[in-house]
PDB file of C-alpha atoms in Angstrom:
ATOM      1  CA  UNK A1175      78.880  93.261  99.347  1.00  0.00           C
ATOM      2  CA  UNK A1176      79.031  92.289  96.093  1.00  0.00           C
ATOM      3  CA  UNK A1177      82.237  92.248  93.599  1.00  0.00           C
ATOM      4  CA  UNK A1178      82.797  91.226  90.224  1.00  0.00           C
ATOM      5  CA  UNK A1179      86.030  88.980  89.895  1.00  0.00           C
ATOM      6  CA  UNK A1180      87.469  90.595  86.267  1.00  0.00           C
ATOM      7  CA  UNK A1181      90.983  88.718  85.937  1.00  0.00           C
ATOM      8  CA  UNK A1182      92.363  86.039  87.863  1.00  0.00           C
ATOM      9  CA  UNK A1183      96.309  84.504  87.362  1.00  0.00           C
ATOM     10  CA  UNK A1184      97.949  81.485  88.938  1.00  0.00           C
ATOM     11  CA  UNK A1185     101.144  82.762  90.501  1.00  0.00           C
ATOM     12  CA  UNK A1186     103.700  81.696  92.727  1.00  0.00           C
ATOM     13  CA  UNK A1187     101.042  78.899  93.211  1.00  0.00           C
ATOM     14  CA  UNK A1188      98.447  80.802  94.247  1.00  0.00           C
ATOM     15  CA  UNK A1189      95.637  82.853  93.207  1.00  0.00           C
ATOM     16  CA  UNK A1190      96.102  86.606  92.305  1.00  0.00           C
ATOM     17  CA  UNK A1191      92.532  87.722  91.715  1.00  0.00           C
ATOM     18  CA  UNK A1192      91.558  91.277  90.699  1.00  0.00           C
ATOM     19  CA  UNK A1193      87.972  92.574  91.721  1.00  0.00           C
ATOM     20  CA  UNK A1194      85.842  95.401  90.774  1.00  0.00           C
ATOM     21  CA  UNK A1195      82.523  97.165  92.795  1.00  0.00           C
ATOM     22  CA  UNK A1196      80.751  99.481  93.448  1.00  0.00           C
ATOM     23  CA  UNK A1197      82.288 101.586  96.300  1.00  0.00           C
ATOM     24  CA  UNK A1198      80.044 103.406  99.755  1.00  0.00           C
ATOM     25  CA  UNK A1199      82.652 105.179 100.520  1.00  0.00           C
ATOM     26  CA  UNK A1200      84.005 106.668  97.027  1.00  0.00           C
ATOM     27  CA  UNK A1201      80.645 107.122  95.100  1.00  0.00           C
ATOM     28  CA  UNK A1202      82.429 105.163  92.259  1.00  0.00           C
ATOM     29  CA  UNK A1203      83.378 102.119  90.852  1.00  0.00           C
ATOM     30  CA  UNK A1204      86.479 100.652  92.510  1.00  0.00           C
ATOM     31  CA  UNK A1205      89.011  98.156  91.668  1.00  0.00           C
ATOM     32  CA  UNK A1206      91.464  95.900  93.977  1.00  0.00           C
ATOM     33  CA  UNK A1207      93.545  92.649  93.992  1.00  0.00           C
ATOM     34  CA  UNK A1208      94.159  90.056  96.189  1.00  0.00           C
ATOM     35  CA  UNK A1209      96.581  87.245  96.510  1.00  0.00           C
ATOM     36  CA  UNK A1210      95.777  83.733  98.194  1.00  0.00           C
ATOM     37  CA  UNK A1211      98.586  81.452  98.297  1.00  0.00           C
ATOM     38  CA  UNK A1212      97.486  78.010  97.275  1.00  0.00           C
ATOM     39  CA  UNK A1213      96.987  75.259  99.974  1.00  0.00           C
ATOM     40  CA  UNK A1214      94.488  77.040 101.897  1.00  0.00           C
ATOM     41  CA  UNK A1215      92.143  74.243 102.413  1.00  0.00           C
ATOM     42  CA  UNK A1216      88.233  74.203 104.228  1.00  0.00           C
ATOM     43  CA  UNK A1217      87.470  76.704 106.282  1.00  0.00           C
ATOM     44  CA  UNK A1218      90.913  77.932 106.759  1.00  0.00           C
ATOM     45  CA  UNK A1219      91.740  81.463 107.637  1.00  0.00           C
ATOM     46  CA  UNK A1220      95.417  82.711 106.720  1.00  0.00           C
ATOM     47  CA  UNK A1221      96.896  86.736 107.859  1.00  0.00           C
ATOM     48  CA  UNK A1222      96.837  89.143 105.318  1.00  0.00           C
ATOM     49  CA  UNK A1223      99.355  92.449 104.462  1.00  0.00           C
ATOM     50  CA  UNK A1224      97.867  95.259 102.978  1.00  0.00           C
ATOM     51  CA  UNK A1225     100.336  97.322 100.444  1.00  0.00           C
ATOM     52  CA  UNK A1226      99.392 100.985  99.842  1.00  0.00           C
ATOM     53  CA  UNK A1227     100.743 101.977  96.223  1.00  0.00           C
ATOM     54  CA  UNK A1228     102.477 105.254  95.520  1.00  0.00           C
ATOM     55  CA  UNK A1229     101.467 108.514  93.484  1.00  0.00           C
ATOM     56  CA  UNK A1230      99.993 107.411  89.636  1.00  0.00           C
ATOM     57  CA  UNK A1231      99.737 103.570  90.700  1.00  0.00           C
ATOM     58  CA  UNK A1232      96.981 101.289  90.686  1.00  0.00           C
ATOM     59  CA  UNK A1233      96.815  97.975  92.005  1.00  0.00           C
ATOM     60  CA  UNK A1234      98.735  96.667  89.192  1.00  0.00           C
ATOM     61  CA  UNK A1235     101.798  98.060  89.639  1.00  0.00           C
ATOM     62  CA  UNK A1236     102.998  96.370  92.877  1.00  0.00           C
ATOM     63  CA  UNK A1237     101.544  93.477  91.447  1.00  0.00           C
ATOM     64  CA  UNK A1238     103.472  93.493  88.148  1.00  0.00           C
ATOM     65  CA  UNK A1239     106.823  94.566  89.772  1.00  0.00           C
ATOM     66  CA  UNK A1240     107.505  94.120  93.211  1.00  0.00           C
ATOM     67  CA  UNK A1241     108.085  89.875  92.624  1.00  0.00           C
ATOM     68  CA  UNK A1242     106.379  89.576  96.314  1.00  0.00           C
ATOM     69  CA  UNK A1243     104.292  86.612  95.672  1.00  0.00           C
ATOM     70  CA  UNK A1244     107.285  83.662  96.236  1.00  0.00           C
ATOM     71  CA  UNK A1245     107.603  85.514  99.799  1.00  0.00           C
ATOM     72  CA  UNK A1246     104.091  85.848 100.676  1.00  0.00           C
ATOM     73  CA  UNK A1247     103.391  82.186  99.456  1.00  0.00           C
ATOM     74  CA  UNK A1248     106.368  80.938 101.568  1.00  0.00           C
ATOM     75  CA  UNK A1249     104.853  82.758 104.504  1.00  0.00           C
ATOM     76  CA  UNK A1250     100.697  81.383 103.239  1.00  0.00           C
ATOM     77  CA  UNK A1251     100.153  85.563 103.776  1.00  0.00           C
ATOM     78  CA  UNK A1252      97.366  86.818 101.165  1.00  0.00           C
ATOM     79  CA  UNK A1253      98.543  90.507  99.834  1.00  0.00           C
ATOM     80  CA  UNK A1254      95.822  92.753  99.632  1.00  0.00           C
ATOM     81  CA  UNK A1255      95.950  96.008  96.967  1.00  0.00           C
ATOM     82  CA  UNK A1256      93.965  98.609  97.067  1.00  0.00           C
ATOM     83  CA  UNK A1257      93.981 101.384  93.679  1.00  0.00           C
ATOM     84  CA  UNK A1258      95.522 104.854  95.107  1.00  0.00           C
ATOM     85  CA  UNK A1259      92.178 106.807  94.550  1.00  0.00           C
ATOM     86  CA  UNK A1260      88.844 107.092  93.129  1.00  0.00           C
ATOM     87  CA  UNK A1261      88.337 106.573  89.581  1.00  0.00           C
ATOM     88  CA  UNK A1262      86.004 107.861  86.927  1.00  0.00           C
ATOM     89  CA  UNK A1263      84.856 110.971  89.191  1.00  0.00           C
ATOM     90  CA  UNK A1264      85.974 113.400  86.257  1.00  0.00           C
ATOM     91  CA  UNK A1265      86.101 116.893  88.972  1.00  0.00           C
ATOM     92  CA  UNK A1266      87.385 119.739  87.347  1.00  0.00           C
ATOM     93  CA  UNK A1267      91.147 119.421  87.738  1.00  0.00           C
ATOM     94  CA  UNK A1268      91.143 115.928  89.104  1.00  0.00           C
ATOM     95  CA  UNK A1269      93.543 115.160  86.107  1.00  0.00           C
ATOM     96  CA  UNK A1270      95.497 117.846  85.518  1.00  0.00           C
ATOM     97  CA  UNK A1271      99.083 116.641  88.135  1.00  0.00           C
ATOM     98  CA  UNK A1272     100.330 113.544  88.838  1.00  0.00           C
ATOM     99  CA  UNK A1273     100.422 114.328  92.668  1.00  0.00           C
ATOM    100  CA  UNK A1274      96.965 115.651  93.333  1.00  0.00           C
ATOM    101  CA  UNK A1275      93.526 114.046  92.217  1.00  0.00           C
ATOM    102  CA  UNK A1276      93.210 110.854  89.943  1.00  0.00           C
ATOM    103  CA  UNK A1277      95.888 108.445  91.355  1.00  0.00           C
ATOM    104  CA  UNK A1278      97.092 110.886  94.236  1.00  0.00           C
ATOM    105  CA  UNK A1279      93.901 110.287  97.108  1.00  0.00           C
ATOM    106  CA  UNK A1280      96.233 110.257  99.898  1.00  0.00           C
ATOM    107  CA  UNK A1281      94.645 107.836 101.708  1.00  0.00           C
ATOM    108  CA  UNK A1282      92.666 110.661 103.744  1.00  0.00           C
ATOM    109  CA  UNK A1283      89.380 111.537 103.587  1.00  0.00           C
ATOM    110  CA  UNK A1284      88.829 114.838 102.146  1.00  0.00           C
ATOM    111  CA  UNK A1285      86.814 117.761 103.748  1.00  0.00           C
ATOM    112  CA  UNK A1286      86.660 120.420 101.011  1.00  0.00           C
ATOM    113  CA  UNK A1287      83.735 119.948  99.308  1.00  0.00           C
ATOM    114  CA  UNK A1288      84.577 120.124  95.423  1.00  0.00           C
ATOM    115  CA  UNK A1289      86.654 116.575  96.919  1.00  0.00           C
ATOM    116  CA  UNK A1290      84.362 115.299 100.159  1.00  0.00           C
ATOM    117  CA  UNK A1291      81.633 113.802  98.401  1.00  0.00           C
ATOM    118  CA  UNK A1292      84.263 111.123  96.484  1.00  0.00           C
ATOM    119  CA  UNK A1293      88.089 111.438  97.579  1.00  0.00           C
ATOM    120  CA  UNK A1294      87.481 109.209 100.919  1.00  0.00           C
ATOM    121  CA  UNK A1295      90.482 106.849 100.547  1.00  0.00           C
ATOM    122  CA  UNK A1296      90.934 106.410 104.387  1.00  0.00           C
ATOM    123  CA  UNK A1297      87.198 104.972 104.268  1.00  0.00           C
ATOM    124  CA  UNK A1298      87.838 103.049 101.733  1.00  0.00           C
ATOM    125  CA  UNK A1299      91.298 101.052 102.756  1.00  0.00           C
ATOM    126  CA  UNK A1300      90.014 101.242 107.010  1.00  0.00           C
ATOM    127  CA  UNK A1301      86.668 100.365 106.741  1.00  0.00           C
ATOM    128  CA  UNK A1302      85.047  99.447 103.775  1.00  0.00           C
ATOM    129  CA  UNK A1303      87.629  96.962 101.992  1.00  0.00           C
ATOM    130  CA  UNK A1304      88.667  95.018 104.994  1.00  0.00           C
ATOM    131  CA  UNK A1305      84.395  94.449 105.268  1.00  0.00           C
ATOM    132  CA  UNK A1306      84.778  93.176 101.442  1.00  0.00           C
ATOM    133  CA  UNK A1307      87.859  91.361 101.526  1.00  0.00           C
ATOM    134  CA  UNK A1308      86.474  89.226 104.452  1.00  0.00           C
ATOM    135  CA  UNK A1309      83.234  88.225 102.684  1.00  0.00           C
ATOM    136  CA  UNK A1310      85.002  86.862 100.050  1.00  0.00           C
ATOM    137  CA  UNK A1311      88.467  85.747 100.928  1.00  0.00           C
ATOM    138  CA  UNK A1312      89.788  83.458 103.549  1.00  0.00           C
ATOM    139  CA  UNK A1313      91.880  86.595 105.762  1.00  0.00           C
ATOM    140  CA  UNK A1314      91.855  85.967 109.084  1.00  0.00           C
ATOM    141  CA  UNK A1315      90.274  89.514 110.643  1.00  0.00           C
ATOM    142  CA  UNK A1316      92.941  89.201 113.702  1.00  0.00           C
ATOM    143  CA  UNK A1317      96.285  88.434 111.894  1.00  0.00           C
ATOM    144  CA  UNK A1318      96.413  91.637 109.689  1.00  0.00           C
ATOM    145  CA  UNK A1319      99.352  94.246 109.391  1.00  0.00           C
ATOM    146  CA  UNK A1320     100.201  96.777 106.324  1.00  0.00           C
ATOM    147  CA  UNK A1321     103.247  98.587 104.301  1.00  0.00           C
ATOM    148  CA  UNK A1322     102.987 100.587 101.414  1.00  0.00           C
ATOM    149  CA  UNK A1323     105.433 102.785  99.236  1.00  0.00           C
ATOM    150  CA  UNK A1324     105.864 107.019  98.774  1.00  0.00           C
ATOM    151  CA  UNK A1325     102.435 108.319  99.778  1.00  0.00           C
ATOM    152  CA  UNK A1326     101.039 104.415 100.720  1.00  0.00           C
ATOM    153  CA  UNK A1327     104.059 104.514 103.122  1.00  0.00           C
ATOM    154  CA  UNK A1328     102.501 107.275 104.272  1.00  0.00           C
ATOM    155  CA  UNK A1329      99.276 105.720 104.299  1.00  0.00           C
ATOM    156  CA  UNK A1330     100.306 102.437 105.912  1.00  0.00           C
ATOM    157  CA  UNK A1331     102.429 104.471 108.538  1.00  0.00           C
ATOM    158  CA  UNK A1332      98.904 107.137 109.329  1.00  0.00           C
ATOM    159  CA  UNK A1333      96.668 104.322 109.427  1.00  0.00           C
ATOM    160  CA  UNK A1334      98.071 102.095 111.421  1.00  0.00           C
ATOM    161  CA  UNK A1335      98.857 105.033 113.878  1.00  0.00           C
ATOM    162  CA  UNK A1336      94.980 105.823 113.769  1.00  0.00           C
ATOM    163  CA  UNK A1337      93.990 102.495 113.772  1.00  0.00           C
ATOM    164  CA  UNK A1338      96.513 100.605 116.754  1.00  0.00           C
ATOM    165  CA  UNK A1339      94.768  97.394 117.574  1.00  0.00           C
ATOM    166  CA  UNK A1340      93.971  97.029 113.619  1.00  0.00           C
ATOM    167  CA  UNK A1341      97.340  95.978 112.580  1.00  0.00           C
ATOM    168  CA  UNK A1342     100.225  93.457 113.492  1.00  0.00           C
ATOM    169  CA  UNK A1343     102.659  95.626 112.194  1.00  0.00           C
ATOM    170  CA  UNK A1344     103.319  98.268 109.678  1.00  0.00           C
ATOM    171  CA  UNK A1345     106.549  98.692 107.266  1.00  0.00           C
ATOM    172  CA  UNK A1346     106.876 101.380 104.545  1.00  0.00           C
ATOM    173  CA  UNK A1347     109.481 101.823 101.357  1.00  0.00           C
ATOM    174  CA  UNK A1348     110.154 105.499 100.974  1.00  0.00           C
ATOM    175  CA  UNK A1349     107.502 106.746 102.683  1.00  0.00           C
ATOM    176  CA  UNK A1350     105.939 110.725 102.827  1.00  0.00           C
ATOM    177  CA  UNK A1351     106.672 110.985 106.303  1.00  0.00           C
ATOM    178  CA  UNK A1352     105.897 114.609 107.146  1.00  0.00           C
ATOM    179  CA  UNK A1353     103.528 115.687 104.802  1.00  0.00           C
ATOM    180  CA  UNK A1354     102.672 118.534 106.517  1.00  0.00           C
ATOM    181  CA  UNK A1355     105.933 120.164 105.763  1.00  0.00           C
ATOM    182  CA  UNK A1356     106.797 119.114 102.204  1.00  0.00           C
ATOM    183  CA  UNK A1357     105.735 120.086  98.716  1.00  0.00           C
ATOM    184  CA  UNK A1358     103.777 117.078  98.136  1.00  0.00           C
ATOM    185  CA  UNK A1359     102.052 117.184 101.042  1.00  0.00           C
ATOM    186  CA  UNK A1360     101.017 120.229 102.076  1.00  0.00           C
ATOM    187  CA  UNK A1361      99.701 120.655  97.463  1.00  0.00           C
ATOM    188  CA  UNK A1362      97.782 117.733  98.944  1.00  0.00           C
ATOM    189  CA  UNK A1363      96.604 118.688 102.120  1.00  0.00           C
ATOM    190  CA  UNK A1364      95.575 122.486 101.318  1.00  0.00           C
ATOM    191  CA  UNK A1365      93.620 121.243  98.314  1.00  0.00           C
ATOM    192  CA  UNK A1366      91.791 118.202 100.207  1.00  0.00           C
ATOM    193  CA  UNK A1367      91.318 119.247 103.678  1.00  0.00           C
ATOM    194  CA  UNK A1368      91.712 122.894 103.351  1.00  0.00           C
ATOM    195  CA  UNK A1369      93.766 126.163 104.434  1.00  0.00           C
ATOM    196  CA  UNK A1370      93.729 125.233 108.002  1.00  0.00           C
ATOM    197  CA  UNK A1371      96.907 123.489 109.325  1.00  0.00           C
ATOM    198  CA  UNK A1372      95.861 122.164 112.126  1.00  0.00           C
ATOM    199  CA  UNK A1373      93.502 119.486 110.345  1.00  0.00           C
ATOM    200  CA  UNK A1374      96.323 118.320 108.576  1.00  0.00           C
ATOM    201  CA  UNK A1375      98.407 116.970 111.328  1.00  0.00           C
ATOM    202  CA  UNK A1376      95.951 113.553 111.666  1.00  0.00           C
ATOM    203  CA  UNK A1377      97.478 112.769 108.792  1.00  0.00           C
ATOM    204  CA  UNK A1378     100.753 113.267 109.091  1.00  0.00           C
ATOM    205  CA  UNK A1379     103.004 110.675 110.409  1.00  0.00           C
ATOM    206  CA  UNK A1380     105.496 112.421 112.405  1.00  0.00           C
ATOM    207  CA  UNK A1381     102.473 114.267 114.419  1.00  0.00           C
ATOM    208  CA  UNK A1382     100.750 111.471 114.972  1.00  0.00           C
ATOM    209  CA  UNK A1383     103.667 109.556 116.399  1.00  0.00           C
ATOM    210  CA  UNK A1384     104.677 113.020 118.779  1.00  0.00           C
ATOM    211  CA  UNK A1385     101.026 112.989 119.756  1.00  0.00           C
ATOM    212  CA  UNK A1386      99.788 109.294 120.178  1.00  0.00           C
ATOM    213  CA  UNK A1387     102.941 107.371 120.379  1.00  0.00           C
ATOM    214  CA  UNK A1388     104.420 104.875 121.151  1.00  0.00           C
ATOM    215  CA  UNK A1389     102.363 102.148 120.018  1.00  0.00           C
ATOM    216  CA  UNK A1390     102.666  98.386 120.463  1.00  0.00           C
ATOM    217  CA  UNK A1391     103.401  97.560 116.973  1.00  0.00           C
ATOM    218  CA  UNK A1392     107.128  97.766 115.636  1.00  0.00           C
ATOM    219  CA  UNK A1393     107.470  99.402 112.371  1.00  0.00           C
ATOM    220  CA  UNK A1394     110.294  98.542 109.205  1.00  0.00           C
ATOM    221  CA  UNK A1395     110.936 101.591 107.150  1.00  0.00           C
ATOM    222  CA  UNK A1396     113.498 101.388 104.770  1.00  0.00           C
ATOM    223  CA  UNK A1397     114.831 104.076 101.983  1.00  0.00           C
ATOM    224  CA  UNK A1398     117.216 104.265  99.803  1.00  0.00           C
ATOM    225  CA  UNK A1399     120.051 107.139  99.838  1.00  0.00           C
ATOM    226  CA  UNK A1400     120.125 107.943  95.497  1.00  0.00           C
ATOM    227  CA  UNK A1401     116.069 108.497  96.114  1.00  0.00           C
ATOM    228  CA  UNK A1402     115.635 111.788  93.955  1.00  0.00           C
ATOM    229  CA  UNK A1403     112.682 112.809  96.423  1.00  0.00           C
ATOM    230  CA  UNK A1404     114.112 111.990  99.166  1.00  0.00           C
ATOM    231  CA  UNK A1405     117.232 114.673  97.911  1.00  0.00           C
ATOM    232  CA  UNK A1406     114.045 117.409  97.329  1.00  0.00           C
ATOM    233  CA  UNK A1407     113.189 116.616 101.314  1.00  0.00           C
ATOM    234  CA  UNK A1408     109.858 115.305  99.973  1.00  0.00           C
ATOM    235  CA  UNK A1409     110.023 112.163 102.429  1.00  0.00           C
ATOM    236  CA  UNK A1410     111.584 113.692 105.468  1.00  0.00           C
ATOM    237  CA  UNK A1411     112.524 110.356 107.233  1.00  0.00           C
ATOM    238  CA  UNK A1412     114.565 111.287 109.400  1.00  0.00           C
ATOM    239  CA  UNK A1413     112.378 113.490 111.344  1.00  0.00           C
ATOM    240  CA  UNK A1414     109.633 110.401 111.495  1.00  0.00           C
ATOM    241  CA  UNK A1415     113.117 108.672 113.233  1.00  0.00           C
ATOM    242  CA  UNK A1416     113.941 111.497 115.731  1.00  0.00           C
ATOM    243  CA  UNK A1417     109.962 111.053 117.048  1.00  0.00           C
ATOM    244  CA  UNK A1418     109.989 107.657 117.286  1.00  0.00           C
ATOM    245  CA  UNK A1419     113.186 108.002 119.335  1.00  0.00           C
ATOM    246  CA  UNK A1420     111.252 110.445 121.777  1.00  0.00           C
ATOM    247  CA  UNK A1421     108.454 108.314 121.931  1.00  0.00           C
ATOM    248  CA  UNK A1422     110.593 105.121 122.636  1.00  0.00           C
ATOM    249  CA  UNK A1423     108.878 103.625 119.556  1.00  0.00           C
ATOM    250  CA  UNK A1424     110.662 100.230 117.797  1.00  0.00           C
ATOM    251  CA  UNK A1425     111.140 101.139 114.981  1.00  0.00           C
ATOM    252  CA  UNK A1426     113.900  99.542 112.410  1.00  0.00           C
ATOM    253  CA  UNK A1427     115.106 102.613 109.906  1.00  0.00           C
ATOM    254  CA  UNK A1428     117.519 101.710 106.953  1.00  0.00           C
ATOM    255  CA  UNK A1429     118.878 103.829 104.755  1.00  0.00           C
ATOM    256  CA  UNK A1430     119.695 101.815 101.696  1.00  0.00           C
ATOM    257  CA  UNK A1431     123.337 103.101  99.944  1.00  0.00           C
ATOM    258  CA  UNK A1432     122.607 103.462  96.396  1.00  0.00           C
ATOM    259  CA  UNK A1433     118.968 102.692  95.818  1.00  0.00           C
ATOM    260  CA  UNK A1434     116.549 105.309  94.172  1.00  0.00           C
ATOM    261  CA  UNK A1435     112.315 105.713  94.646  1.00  0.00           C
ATOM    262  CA  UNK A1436     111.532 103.140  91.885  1.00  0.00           C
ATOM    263  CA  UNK A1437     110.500  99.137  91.871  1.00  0.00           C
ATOM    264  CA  UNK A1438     114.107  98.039  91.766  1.00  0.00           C
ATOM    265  CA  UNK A1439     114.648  99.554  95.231  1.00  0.00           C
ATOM    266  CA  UNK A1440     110.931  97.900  96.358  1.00  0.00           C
ATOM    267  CA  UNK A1441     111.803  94.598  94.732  1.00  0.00           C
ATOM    268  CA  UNK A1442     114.821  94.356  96.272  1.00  0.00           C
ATOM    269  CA  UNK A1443     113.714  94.577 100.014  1.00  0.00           C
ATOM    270  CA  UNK A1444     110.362  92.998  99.290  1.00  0.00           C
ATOM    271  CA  UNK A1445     110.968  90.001 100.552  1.00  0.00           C
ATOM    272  CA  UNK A1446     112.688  91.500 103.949  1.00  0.00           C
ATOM    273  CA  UNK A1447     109.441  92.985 104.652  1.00  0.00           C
ATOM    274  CA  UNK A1448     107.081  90.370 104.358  1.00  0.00           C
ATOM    275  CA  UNK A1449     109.485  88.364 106.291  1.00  0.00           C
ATOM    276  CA  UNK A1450     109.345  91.453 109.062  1.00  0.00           C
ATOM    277  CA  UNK A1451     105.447  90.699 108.970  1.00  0.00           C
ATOM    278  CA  UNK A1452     105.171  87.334 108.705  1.00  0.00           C
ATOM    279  CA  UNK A1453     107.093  87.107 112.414  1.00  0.00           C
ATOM    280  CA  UNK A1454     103.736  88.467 114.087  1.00  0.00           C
ATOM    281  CA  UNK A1455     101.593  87.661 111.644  1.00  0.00           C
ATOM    282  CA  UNK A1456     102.463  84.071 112.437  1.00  0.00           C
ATOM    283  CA  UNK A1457     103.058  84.805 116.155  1.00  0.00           C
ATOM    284  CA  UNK A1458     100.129  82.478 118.628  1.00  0.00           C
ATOM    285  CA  UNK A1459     101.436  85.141 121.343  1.00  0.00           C
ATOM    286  CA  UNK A1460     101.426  88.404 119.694  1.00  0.00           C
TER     287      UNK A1460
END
């Protein structure tokens, strides 16, 4: 498949490269980034982490903010960054919120059909990229896991769920954890899969978990207590907690005194999640 590599910056002494192509799964052009640490020599293959970005991000924003790179180069993890949604698509009302359409795809693959045709995000980050990434980057198919942030949280959290024996491990920061019952999600939800409830829940996290759990995988999920949507019960971590405690999943939950939704609260713990997935990443027996 081919891409087009549009930028590439030497960071952290590595390569940060950001690619553009023409997407299967959305109908549109797509954009991504990847970081390779440097001293990957031959035909060496190193484990990757996928990070999911939050409503109105791209893959810039983790990129420009999160100061992961020293940890992932440490580690010799490549980061891989998907955008948050199809781009260019121009549907009637696509625009018009930040938390629904452009920059909002939910990492789901819609079933309405003013949506179907492009909004196919889970597609896109389960099957498609991974197929890209490893034609043109040294990942190591085996040694994968994934995190993400606000509705990538959610993301990282309902793929790996969907998708066991994909992933190493799977940490989120903030994460939509019941989007079924929340404003975000169910705005989201109704308008991409429709009026019926019950298609919703193999998306939501806390389902998922009371349904399929537990799973081999441990899972990091940290938040912080001054988080704004946390407060307006948009996140709903704690009920992700109580079924992973029925379901006897590991799962490591911190609440994080202080900290609000933003980058300073991401950049701050950063580094203890790559850490978190470097440990089976880099595991010969996991």
């Amino acid at each position: 498949m081919g891409i087009n590599v549009k930028n590439k910056w030497k960071v952290a002494g590595g390569i940060l490269s950001q690619c553009e192509h023409q997407s299967t799964s959305t109908k549109t052009g797509m954009t991504f980034s990847v970081f390779v640490p440097g001293d990957v020599s031959g035909d060496a293959k190193i484990p990757g982490i996928y990070y999911l970005s939050g409503l109105t991000c791209t893959d810039e924003n983790f990129c420009q903010k999160a100061g992961a790179f020293s940890t992932a180069a440490k580690h010799k993890v490549a980061l891989i960054l998907p955008d948050t949604s199809p781009r260019g698509t121009d549907i009637p009302g696509e625009h018009d919120s930040y938390d629904f359409g452009s920059g909002a795809g939910f990492y789901l693959n819609a079933t309405e059909d003013k949506w179907s045709e492009n909004y196919r995000m889970y597609d896109y980050v389960c099957v498609e990229l991974p197929k890209i990434v490893l034609e043109n980057f040294p990942i190591d198919p085996d040694r994968v896991s994934i995190m993400g942030h606000s509705m990538g949280g959610h993301g990282a959290l309902t793929i790996a769920m969907k998708n066991p024996t994909s992933y190493k491990s799977v940490s989120a920061f903030a994460p939509i954890c019941n989007p079924s019952k929340c404003p975000w999600g169910i705005k989201a939800f109704t308008g991409y899969l429709g009026a019926d409830e019950s298609a919703w829940l193999e998306y939501d996290s806390v389902e998922l978990m009371k349904s399929f759990g537990p799973f081999k995988f441990e899972i990091l999920l940290d938040q912080g207590s001054s988080d704004n949507f946390y407060e307006q019960k948009q996140l709903l971590p704690e009920a992700f907690e109580q079924a992973c405690n029925e379901k006897g999943q590991v799962l490591q939950f911190n609440m994080q005194p202080g900290y609000d939704h933003s980058y300073y609260f991401i950049s701050t713990f950063v580094p203890g999640h790559i850490d978190f997935h470097a440990k089976f990443l880099l595991d010969k027996e996991s």
